[in-house]
PDB file of C-alpha atoms in Angstrom:
ATOM      1  CA  ARG A1163      44.802  14.136   2.597  1.00 56.00           C
ATOM      2  CA  VAL A1164      48.446  14.352   1.640  1.00 60.00           C
ATOM      3  CA  ALA A1165      49.802  16.018  -1.478  1.00 67.00           C
ATOM      4  CA  GLN A1166      52.992  15.181  -3.348  1.00 71.00           C
ATOM      5  CA  LEU A1167      54.211  17.408  -6.150  1.00 69.00           C
ATOM      6  CA  VAL A1168      56.626  16.175  -8.789  1.00 71.00           C
ATOM      7  CA  ALA A1169      55.516  18.615 -11.412  1.00 76.00           C
ATOM      8  CA  ALA A1170      55.808  22.038 -12.964  1.00 83.00           C
ATOM      9  CA  TYR A1171      53.151  24.773 -13.033  1.00 86.00           C
ATOM     10  CA  ALA A1172      50.811  22.827 -10.754  1.00 90.00           C
ATOM     11  CA  ARG A1173      48.541  24.414  -8.133  1.00 93.00           C
ATOM     12  CA  ILE A1174      47.358  23.206  -4.738  1.00 95.00           C
ATOM     13  CA  GLY A1175      44.565  25.435  -3.492  1.00 96.00           C
ATOM     14  CA  GLY A1176      43.884  29.001  -4.573  1.00 96.00           C
ATOM     15  CA  THR A1177      42.727  32.368  -3.308  1.00 95.00           C
ATOM     16  CA  SER A1178      39.089  31.510  -2.543  1.00 95.00           C
ATOM     17  CA  ILE A1179      37.401  29.346   0.095  1.00 95.00           C
ATOM     18  CA  ALA A1180      36.113  27.068  -2.662  1.00 96.00           C
ATOM     19  CA  THR A1181      39.653  26.128  -3.684  1.00 96.00           C
ATOM     20  CA  ARG A1182      40.966  25.570  -0.152  1.00 97.00           C
ATOM     21  CA  ASN A1183      42.333  22.128   0.752  1.00 96.00           C
ATOM     22  CA  LEU A1184      42.503  20.585   4.209  1.00 96.00           C
ATOM     23  CA  ILE A1185      45.898  18.892   4.457  1.00 97.00           C
ATOM     24  CA  ALA A1186      46.175  17.440   7.926  1.00 97.00           C
ATOM     25  CA  GLY A1187      46.454  14.297  10.013  1.00 96.00           C
ATOM     26  CA  ASN A1188      49.084  12.645   7.831  1.00 95.00           C
ATOM     27  CA  THR A1189      51.737  10.386   9.352  1.00 95.00           C
ATOM     28  CA  LEU A1190      54.635  12.277   7.743  1.00 95.00           C
ATOM     29  CA  ASP A1191      54.515  15.526   5.739  1.00 96.00           C
ATOM     30  CA  GLY A1192      51.424  17.382   4.599  1.00 97.00           C
ATOM     31  CA  ILE A1193      52.846  18.433   1.210  1.00 96.00           C
ATOM     32  CA  THR A1194      56.116  17.337  -0.367  1.00 94.00           C
ATOM     33  CA  VAL A1195      57.668  19.020  -3.401  1.00 93.00           C
ATOM     34  CA  GLU A1196      60.388  16.779  -4.786  1.00 87.00           C
ATOM     35  CA  PRO A1197      62.377  16.065  -7.935  1.00 79.00           C
ATOM     36  CA  GLY A1198      61.186  13.113  -9.968  1.00 70.00           C
ATOM     37  CA  ALA A1199      63.117   9.855 -10.190  1.00 62.00           C
ATOM     38  CA  SER A1200      63.520  10.302 -13.948  1.00 55.00           C
ATOM     39  CA  GLY A1201      65.046  13.762 -13.610  1.00 59.00           C
ATOM     40  CA  GLN A1202      61.817  15.748 -13.717  1.00 67.00           C
ATOM     41  CA  ASP A1203      62.081  19.130 -12.011  1.00 82.00           C
ATOM     42  CA  SER A1204      59.451  20.597  -9.656  1.00 86.00           C
ATOM     43  CA  LEU A1205      59.240  24.233 -10.708  1.00 87.00           C
ATOM     44  CA  TYR A1206      56.754  27.128 -10.640  1.00 91.00           C
ATOM     45  CA  ASN A1207      54.202  25.355  -8.472  1.00 93.00           C
ATOM     46  CA  HIS A1208      51.774  27.393  -6.337  1.00 96.00           C
ATOM     47  CA  ILE A1209      50.517  26.343  -2.889  1.00 97.00           C
ATOM     48  CA  GLN A1210      47.889  28.842  -1.762  1.00 98.00           C
ATOM     49  CA  GLY A1211      44.996  29.265   0.651  1.00 98.00           C
ATOM     50  CA  ASN A1212      45.197  25.861   2.331  1.00 98.00           C
ATOM     51  CA  TYR A1213      44.764  24.701   5.925  1.00 98.00           C
ATOM     52  CA  ILE A1214      47.817  22.600   6.769  1.00 98.00           C
ATOM     53  CA  GLY A1215      47.858  20.944  10.193  1.00 98.00           C
ATOM     54  CA  VAL A1216      44.437  22.157  11.358  1.00 98.00           C
ATOM     55  CA  GLN A1217      40.829  21.049  11.010  1.00 97.00           C
ATOM     56  CA  ALA A1218      38.245  22.728   8.793  1.00 97.00           C
ATOM     57  CA  ASP A1219      37.475  25.360  11.446  1.00 97.00           C
ATOM     58  CA  GLY A1220      40.984  26.749  10.933  1.00 97.00           C
ATOM     59  CA  VAL A1221      41.677  26.552  14.674  1.00 97.00           C
ATOM     60  CA  THR A1222      41.606  23.009  16.042  1.00 98.00           C
ATOM     61  CA  ALA A1223      44.868  21.096  15.633  1.00 97.00           C
ATOM     62  CA  LEU A1224      45.048  18.091  13.301  1.00 97.00           C
ATOM     63  CA  ALA A1225      48.791  17.815  12.959  1.00 97.00           C
ATOM     64  CA  ASN A1226      50.839  16.294  10.197  1.00 97.00           C
ATOM     65  CA  GLY A1227      53.454  14.081  11.793  1.00 97.00           C
ATOM     66  CA  ARG A1228      56.470  15.840  10.309  1.00 97.00           C
ATOM     67  CA  ASP A1229      56.532  19.026   8.193  1.00 98.00           C
ATOM     68  CA  GLY A1230      53.572  20.983   6.957  1.00 98.00           C
ATOM     69  CA  ILE A1231      55.414  21.473   3.640  1.00 98.00           C
ATOM     70  CA  ARG A1232      58.758  19.990   2.654  1.00 96.00           C
ATOM     71  CA  PHE A1233      60.877  21.055  -0.332  1.00 94.00           C
ATOM     72  CA  GLY A1234      63.368  18.412  -1.451  1.00 88.00           C
ATOM     73  CA  ASN A1235      64.258  15.241   0.389  1.00 80.00           C
ATOM     74  CA  THR A1236      68.011  15.534   0.989  1.00 73.00           C
ATOM     75  CA  PRO A1237      70.387  18.427   1.687  1.00 70.00           C
ATOM     76  CA  VAL A1238      72.586  19.875  -1.038  1.00 58.00           C
ATOM     77  CA  ALA A1239      75.593  17.684  -1.876  1.00 57.00           C
ATOM     78  CA  ALA A1240      78.188  20.039  -0.406  1.00 48.00           C
ATOM     79  CA  ALA A1241      78.731  23.540   0.865  1.00 49.00           C
ATOM     80  CA  GLY A1242      78.917  26.010  -2.002  1.00 48.00           C
ATOM     81  CA  VAL A1243      76.437  24.022  -4.102  1.00 45.00           C
ATOM     82  CA  THR A1244      72.757  24.827  -4.683  1.00 51.00           C
ATOM     83  CA  ALA A1245      70.572  22.370  -6.591  1.00 54.00           C
ATOM     84  CA  SER A1246      67.921  23.691  -8.967  1.00 60.00           C
ATOM     85  CA  ASP A1247      65.482  20.803  -9.375  1.00 79.00           C
ATOM     86  CA  VAL A1248      62.986  22.082  -6.755  1.00 86.00           C
ATOM     87  CA  ALA A1249      62.970  25.813  -7.315  1.00 87.00           C
ATOM     88  CA  ASN A1250      60.870  28.863  -8.153  1.00 92.00           C
ATOM     89  CA  ASN A1251      57.870  27.637  -6.191  1.00 94.00           C
ATOM     90  CA  LEU A1252      55.385  29.838  -4.348  1.00 96.00           C
ATOM     91  CA  VAL A1253      53.804  29.221  -0.935  1.00 98.00           C
ATOM     92  CA  GLY A1254      51.289  31.996  -0.294  1.00 98.00           C
ATOM     93  CA  GLY A1255      51.496  35.141  -2.371  1.00 96.00           C
ATOM     94  CA  ASP A1256      51.363  38.911  -2.195  1.00 94.00           C
ATOM     95  CA  ASP A1257      48.620  39.240   0.442  1.00 91.00           C
ATOM     96  CA  ALA A1258      46.631  37.253   2.994  1.00 91.00           C
ATOM     97  CA  SER A1259      44.052  36.048   0.448  1.00 94.00           C
ATOM     98  CA  ALA A1260      46.721  33.734  -0.981  1.00 97.00           C
ATOM     99  CA  GLY A1261      48.286  32.762   2.326  1.00 98.00           C
ATOM    100  CA  ASN A1262      48.219  29.283   3.831  1.00 98.00           C
ATOM    101  CA  LEU A1263      47.521  28.539   7.477  1.00 98.00           C
ATOM    102  CA  ILE A1264      50.320  26.198   8.608  1.00 98.00           C
ATOM    103  CA  ALA A1265      50.171  25.185  12.263  1.00 98.00           C
ATOM    104  CA  HIS A1266      50.635  22.378  14.822  1.00 98.00           C
ATOM    105  CA  ASN A1267      52.832  20.191  12.613  1.00 98.00           C
ATOM    106  CA  GLY A1268      55.140  17.659  14.233  1.00 97.00           C
ATOM    107  CA  ARG A1269      58.412  19.163  13.017  1.00 97.00           C
ATOM    108  CA  ASN A1270      58.575  22.433  11.062  1.00 97.00           C
ATOM    109  CA  GLY A1271      55.912  24.458   9.342  1.00 98.00           C
ATOM    110  CA  ILE A1272      58.065  24.468   6.166  1.00 98.00           C
ATOM    111  CA  THR A1273      61.424  22.763   5.604  1.00 97.00           C
ATOM    112  CA  VAL A1274      63.609  23.554   2.575  1.00 96.00           C
ATOM    113  CA  PHE A1275      66.328  20.954   2.083  1.00 92.00           C
ATOM    114  CA  CYS A1276      67.676  22.013  -1.273  1.00 83.00           C
ATOM    115  CA  CYS A1277      67.325  24.441  -4.117  1.00 85.00           C
ATOM    116  CA  ALA A1278      66.526  28.134  -4.134  1.00 89.00           C
ATOM    117  CA  ASN A1279      63.930  30.742  -5.025  1.00 93.00           C
ATOM    118  CA  ASN A1280      61.140  29.044  -3.112  1.00 95.00           C
ATOM    119  CA  ARG A1281      59.068  32.032  -1.990  1.00 97.00           C
ATOM    120  CA  MET A1282      56.985  31.791   1.193  1.00 98.00           C
ATOM    121  CA  THR A1283      55.064  35.008   1.805  1.00 98.00           C
ATOM    122  CA  ALA A1284      51.812  36.202   3.424  1.00 98.00           C
ATOM    123  CA  ASN A1285      51.255  32.928   5.294  1.00 98.00           C
ATOM    124  CA  ALA A1286      50.110  32.365   8.879  1.00 98.00           C
ATOM    125  CA  ILE A1287      52.643  29.965  10.433  1.00 98.00           C
ATOM    126  CA  TYR A1288      52.478  29.190  14.145  1.00 97.00           C
ATOM    127  CA  SER A1289      52.523  26.535  16.900  1.00 96.00           C
ATOM    128  CA  ASN A1290      54.659  24.070  14.949  1.00 96.00           C
ATOM    129  CA  THR A1291      56.850  21.828  17.107  1.00 95.00           C
ATOM    130  CA  GLN A1292      60.184  23.219  15.914  1.00 95.00           C
ATOM    131  CA  LEU A1293      60.521  26.183  13.515  1.00 96.00           C
ATOM    132  CA  GLY A1294      58.067  27.988  11.319  1.00 96.00           C
ATOM    133  CA  ILE A1295      60.537  27.873   8.395  1.00 98.00           C
ATOM    134  CA  ASP A1296      63.762  25.843   8.442  1.00 97.00           C
ATOM    135  CA  LEU A1297      66.428  26.172   5.737  1.00 97.00           C
ATOM    136  CA  VAL A1298      68.807  23.198   5.786  1.00 95.00           C
ATOM    137  CA  GLY A1299      72.487  23.384   4.851  1.00 91.00           C
ATOM    138  CA  ALA A1300      74.845  20.780   3.454  1.00 85.00           C
ATOM    139  CA  ASP A1301      75.403  19.323   6.928  1.00 88.00           C
ATOM    140  CA  GLY A1302      71.751  18.260   7.045  1.00 90.00           C
ATOM    141  CA  ILE A1303      71.288  19.650  10.552  1.00 91.00           C
ATOM    142  CA  LEU A1304      67.849  21.076  11.253  1.00 93.00           C
ATOM    143  CA  GLY A1305      67.373  24.182  13.368  1.00 95.00           C
ATOM    144  CA  VAL A1306      68.107  27.899  13.178  1.00 96.00           C
ATOM    145  CA  THR A1307      70.894  28.778  10.732  1.00 96.00           C
ATOM    146  CA  ALA A1308      72.906  31.810  11.850  1.00 96.00           C
ATOM    147  CA  ASN A1309      73.288  34.758   9.492  1.00 97.00           C
ATOM    148  CA  ASP A1310      76.639  35.051   7.728  1.00 97.00           C
ATOM    149  CA  ALA A1311      78.615  37.993   6.335  1.00 96.00           C
ATOM    150  CA  GLY A1312      77.629  38.751   2.753  1.00 95.00           C
ATOM    151  CA  ASP A1313      75.049  35.946   2.761  1.00 96.00           C
ATOM    152  CA  LEU A1314      77.431  33.687   0.836  1.00 93.00           C
ATOM    153  CA  ASP A1315      76.520  30.323   2.361  1.00 91.00           C
ATOM    154  CA  SER A1316      74.440  27.796   0.467  1.00 89.00           C
ATOM    155  CA  GLY A1317      71.729  25.260   1.109  1.00 91.00           C
ATOM    156  CA  GLY A1318      67.959  25.381   1.096  1.00 93.00           C
ATOM    157  CA  ASN A1319      66.891  28.763  -0.348  1.00 94.00           C
ATOM    158  CA  ASP A1320      70.588  29.688  -0.375  1.00 93.00           C
ATOM    159  CA  LEU A1321      70.313  29.937   3.439  1.00 96.00           C
ATOM    160  CA  GLN A1322      68.924  33.436   2.981  1.00 97.00           C
ATOM    161  CA  ASN A1323      69.803  35.652   5.957  1.00 98.00           C
ATOM    162  CA  PHE A1324      66.898  36.709   8.154  1.00 98.00           C
ATOM    163  CA  PRO A1325      66.159  40.241   9.435  1.00 98.00           C
ATOM    164  CA  VAL A1326      67.111  41.268  12.970  1.00 96.00           C
ATOM    165  CA  LEU A1327      64.613  43.197  15.111  1.00 94.00           C
ATOM    166  CA  THR A1328      65.615  45.556  17.915  1.00 91.00           C
ATOM    167  CA  ALA A1329      63.578  47.856  20.148  1.00 81.00           C
ATOM    168  CA  ALA A1330      63.895  49.876  23.319  1.00 61.00           C
ATOM    169  CA  ASP A1331      61.549  49.200  26.250  1.00 63.00           C
ATOM    170  CA  GLY A1332      58.305  51.122  25.821  1.00 68.00           C
ATOM    171  CA  ALA A1333      59.093  52.068  22.232  1.00 74.00           C
ATOM    172  CA  THR A1334      56.277  52.471  19.697  1.00 85.00           C
ATOM    173  CA  SER A1335      58.506  51.340  16.830  1.00 89.00           C
ATOM    174  CA  ILE A1336      61.083  48.643  16.187  1.00 91.00           C
ATOM    175  CA  THR A1337      64.180  48.743  14.026  1.00 94.00           C
ATOM    176  CA  VAL A1338      64.441  46.046  11.361  1.00 95.00           C
ATOM    177  CA  THR A1339      67.922  45.413   9.933  1.00 97.00           C
ATOM    178  CA  LEU A1340      68.897  43.044   7.125  1.00 98.00           C
ATOM    179  CA  HIS A1341      72.415  42.197   6.010  1.00 98.00           C
ATOM    180  CA  SER A1342      72.454  40.137   2.817  1.00 98.00           C
ATOM    181  CA  VAL A1343      73.491  40.352  -0.835  1.00 96.00           C
ATOM    182  CA  ALA A1344      74.532  43.820  -1.999  1.00 97.00           C
ATOM    183  CA  SER A1345      72.207  45.901  -4.180  1.00 96.00           C
ATOM    184  CA  ALA A1346      69.414  43.320  -4.161  1.00 96.00           C
ATOM    185  CA  LEU A1347      65.645  43.767  -3.780  1.00 97.00           C
ATOM    186  CA  TYR A1348      63.957  42.271  -0.710  1.00 97.00           C
ATOM    187  CA  ARG A1349      60.419  41.899   0.580  1.00 97.00           C
ATOM    188  CA  ILE A1350      60.450  42.168   4.367  1.00 97.00           C
ATOM    189  CA  GLU A1351      57.447  40.798   6.248  1.00 97.00           C
ATOM    190  CA  VAL A1352      56.836  41.614   9.923  1.00 95.00           C
ATOM    191  CA  PHE A1353      54.583  39.300  11.941  1.00 94.00           C
ATOM    192  CA  THR A1354      53.041  39.113  15.384  1.00 92.00           C
ATOM    193  CA  GLY A1355      52.604  35.962  17.434  1.00 90.00           C
ATOM    194  CA  GLU A1356      51.910  34.667  20.898  1.00 85.00           C
ATOM    195  CA  ALA A1357      55.443  33.749  21.947  1.00 84.00           C
ATOM    196  CA  CYS A1358      58.860  32.819  20.608  1.00 86.00           C
ATOM    197  CA  ASP A1359      59.922  29.191  20.232  1.00 80.00           C
ATOM    198  CA  ALA A1360      62.206  27.418  22.682  1.00 78.00           C
ATOM    199  CA  SER A1361      65.024  28.305  20.260  1.00 81.00           C
ATOM    200  CA  GLY A1362      64.486  31.986  21.057  1.00 84.00           C
ATOM    201  CA  TYR A1363      63.145  32.581  17.562  1.00 90.00           C
ATOM    202  CA  GLY A1364      59.510  32.933  16.639  1.00 90.00           C
ATOM    203  CA  GLU A1365      56.992  32.020  13.972  1.00 95.00           C
ATOM    204  CA  GLY A1366      54.567  34.330  12.191  1.00 95.00           C
ATOM    205  CA  ALA A1367      50.926  33.948  13.173  1.00 96.00           C
ATOM    206  CA  ARG A1368      49.632  37.270  11.839  1.00 95.00           C
ATOM    207  CA  LEU A1369      51.104  39.447   9.103  1.00 95.00           C
ATOM    208  CA  LEU A1370      51.564  42.968  10.468  1.00 93.00           C
ATOM    209  CA  ASP A1371      53.171  44.731   7.524  1.00 93.00           C
ATOM    210  CA  THR A1372      55.306  44.305   4.406  1.00 95.00           C
ATOM    211  CA  ILE A1373      57.850  46.577   2.797  1.00 94.00           C
ATOM    212  CA  THR A1374      60.058  46.188  -0.278  1.00 96.00           C
ATOM    213  CA  LEU A1375      63.550  47.652  -0.042  1.00 95.00           C
ATOM    214  CA  MET A1376      66.946  47.384  -1.744  1.00 97.00           C
ATOM    215  CA  THR A1377      70.154  46.729   0.135  1.00 97.00           C
ATOM    216  CA  ASN A1378      73.033  49.160  -0.294  1.00 98.00           C
ATOM    217  CA  SER A1379      76.425  48.376  -1.799  1.00 97.00           C
ATOM    218  CA  SER A1380      77.481  46.759   1.487  1.00 97.00           C
ATOM    219  CA  GLY A1381      74.407  44.526   1.588  1.00 97.00           C
ATOM    220  CA  ASN A1382      72.664  46.432   4.382  1.00 98.00           C
ATOM    221  CA  VAL A1383      69.200  47.941   4.743  1.00 97.00           C
ATOM    222  CA  GLN A1384      67.362  49.237   7.806  1.00 96.00           C
ATOM    223  CA  PHE A1385      63.929  50.692   8.504  1.00 95.00           C
ATOM    224  CA  SER A1386      61.576  51.440  11.394  1.00 93.00           C
ATOM    225  CA  GLN A1387      58.274  49.618  11.865  1.00 90.00           C
ATOM    226  CA  ASN A1388      55.404  51.185  13.823  1.00 89.00           C
ATOM    227  CA  VAL A1389      54.143  48.801  16.516  1.00 88.00           C
ATOM    228  CA  ALA A1390      52.087  51.301  18.522  1.00 83.00           C
ATOM    229  CA  GLY A1391      48.926  49.166  18.293  1.00 83.00           C
ATOM    230  CA  VAL A1392      50.572  45.850  19.164  1.00 88.00           C
ATOM    231  CA  PRO A1393      49.620  44.592  22.665  1.00 86.00           C
ATOM    232  CA  ASP A1394      52.335  44.283  25.308  1.00 82.00           C
ATOM    233  CA  GLY A1395      53.906  40.837  25.451  1.00 83.00           C
ATOM    234  CA  THR A1396      53.307  40.072  21.776  1.00 88.00           C
ATOM    235  CA  ALA A1397      56.180  38.389  19.950  1.00 90.00           C
ATOM    236  CA  LEU A1398      57.393  40.181  16.815  1.00 92.00           C
ATOM    237  CA  THR A1399      59.199  38.323  14.027  1.00 94.00           C
ATOM    238  CA  ALA A1400      60.262  38.997  10.443  1.00 96.00           C
ATOM    239  CA  THR A1401      61.336  37.236   7.263  1.00 98.00           C
ATOM    240  CA  ALA A1402      63.226  38.435   4.208  1.00 98.00           C
ATOM    241  CA  THR A1403      62.580  37.274   0.647  1.00 98.00           C
ATOM    242  CA  ARG A1404      65.066  38.113  -2.073  1.00 97.00           C
ATOM    243  CA  LEU A1405      62.929  38.942  -5.092  1.00 96.00           C
ATOM    244  CA  LEU A1406      64.076  37.883  -8.541  1.00 91.00           C
ATOM    245  CA  SER A1407      64.151  40.714 -11.056  1.00 82.00           C
ATOM    246  CA  ALA A1408      62.510  38.762 -13.894  1.00 77.00           C
ATOM    247  CA  PRO A1409      58.917  37.557 -13.319  1.00 81.00           C
ATOM    248  CA  VAL A1410      57.762  34.233 -14.758  1.00 82.00           C
ATOM    249  CA  GLY A1411      54.185  34.281 -16.014  1.00 79.00           C
ATOM    250  CA  GLY A1412      53.612  37.515 -14.130  1.00 82.00           C
ATOM    251  CA  GLN A1413      54.762  36.026 -10.786  1.00 89.00           C
ATOM    252  CA  VAL A1414      57.912  37.104  -8.973  1.00 91.00           C
ATOM    253  CA  TYR A1415      59.741  34.284  -7.159  1.00 94.00           C
ATOM    254  CA  GLY A1416      62.615  34.410  -4.685  1.00 95.00           C
ATOM    255  CA  SER A1417      64.244  32.810  -1.649  1.00 97.00           C
ATOM    256  CA  THR A1418      62.582  33.371   1.732  1.00 98.00           C
ATOM    257  CA  SER A1419      64.549  33.259   4.972  1.00 98.00           C
ATOM    258  CA  GLU A1420      63.837  31.451   8.220  1.00 97.00           C
TER     259      GLU A1420
END
């Protein structure tokens, strides 16, 4: 089945097996979240606990032909502009019970063409043809978007900068560094996976840990993550989500990075 959201406060799935949807085998995208033709905004929707791109066993591939989930249908009109008609949506949640399994899709696991504050946390995203999460700028070019100084660029999810991981050979911890907006609150998620993509960047098959931190006045924050129990050869990846200070209906939204 395919799902298309042009709505506000809608829900696809939930946090129990009974509410899980199988969204797979579609010619194009599994789920699209788009603005309506009559100006209707798609806001505060929740996509939780679904299998997207796999069969009911949660393992065997049944790919959607393009993206597992797509936000918006065209890039922002120009650099320096962020649309707001597909915003404040949630994919996953605070822990794995709300997370979606998004795998084996023909393009990206999730693509965000426009708008901001689309939060994608606690999901298992792996084995998609291109990226796990792709934020698209005004140029419309898909692929990894490099971090920028001060995180001032714009596009899907404001092109939120991603964390950088470094480690010495044989180390039992890694250093996670984020440079983004100054004095802002971020949820950092660290994942493990089988291997990085051809791009040199990885997806996030299994959530290893989360931490919430605030950047300093220069927009920097750094911490160490224990990886002592992670097998040799495992790929480690991370995302950053800028958390909004004001919850809506008890839920905190924010823009998640690639």
